[in-house]
């Protein structure tokens, strides 16, 4: 019998992921041994320290180009850029998650396994310290996202998909206020996410039947030199794409997004809107550019139709929304369409501009949800649009910040949104996808209407009796808001450094 040879492992390349998974396990131990009154500060400190340490390892290993663990993980320029983006956005998300000054006990429920409306539930809603399990869950989720964008075979990608999805399902159910709405959001996300995972796994099986392998390099070789029925190829690619497009919130796989964004605790919604989108599009880029680039003439028109449908649904339905979190959800759907325009350029410029867009949108959406978490009354966040009327008169600073973020979403010059859209549309034109750019420009103009309506409502309406006050942000929320606003402005005024960085990073290894 031959000697069993274990695959070579480059621990330096894997260090960011190992740090996060180790910190998440440490967080579980802290939950078991540290008194409840001391957990919050310790858990937040451990989580932030782990993210910063992982980010430092990404920077230290910025020149790493390696395929490791028997071809299961690829660390290249795209991987490192996306991992760094997830970690940066994750730090800002953790600042929002860690805020406890806005509401007694924080925005998370103290104990999830309590019947909604019972005496115990009413008691914990009165100010018991919120659950600190959110920190190891968040770190587990972010670790899964790091693995997701680095996965070089489809089975590893599936495992990473589940690792970061399961914590998010739980986090969505932990809102202190509107408990039933939060639990409904978690259940919808879990059920629809399970279907998407099943589609993904069935697609992996079909692709294995076509190529005889699940690693992306072998799939690429099989696509370039087909020996089996292409029905397996196209069926497998379609099902895998469904799983990835679900996480990307692309139509028609977007139906979970408005309900989940509305029902989840706002810091968790911010985490999903920023970090999950980076992870989902990072995996989609790797699958399409590395494994299936030889079949691009077959999938490009289909995904182009999905991009158009996504942009139209996001823009049109955003106009009809009366809840701020649902409005931002449809905005997220429309932005998924714009990102798909960049992806479908299928050139280096499309890859670089999509990565730039993910970072620019991530910082802006974190700032937007940071403001949403501050507009509250005695019953919690006031998210109905009618409640925001006259907010500019009562809190001009925060209304001004929110107006700036909305203008960035609309793609107004001197904001990151303009630079990002200009980059992806330019790449798409160069890649021969002018038809997508035309639809993108039209839907961008349409999507500007709900943003401008909110701005007009805040500044030109008189505040009413029901207009809530804007809470004074604590240090953590203020830091998150400052980072988001500064990044949104800086990437609109001086985008060249990040654009150069994305161009340098826009190269896969097989």
Coordinates of N, CA, C and O in Angstrom, one line a residue, residues 47 134 142 258 418 489:
X47 N -13.6 40.3 19.6 CA -14.0 40.3 18.2 C -13.3 41.4 17.4 O -12.8 41.1 16.3
X134 N -24.0 37.3 20.2 CA -24.0 37.9 18.9 C -22.5 38.1 18.4 O -22.3 38.1 17.2
X142 N -18.2 36.2 9.7 CA -17.2 36.8 8.9 C -16.1 35.9 8.5 O -15.5 36.0 7.4
X258 N -36.5 42.4 1.4 CA -37.2 43.4 2.2 C -37.6 43.0 3.5 O -37.5 43.7 4.5
X418 N -21.1 57.8 -7.4 CA -20.9 58.2 -8.8 C -19.7 57.5 -9.4 O -19.7 57.0 -10.5
X489 N -17.2 60.1 1.0 CA -16.7 61.3 0.4 C -15.3 61.1 -0.2 O -15.1 61.6 -1.4

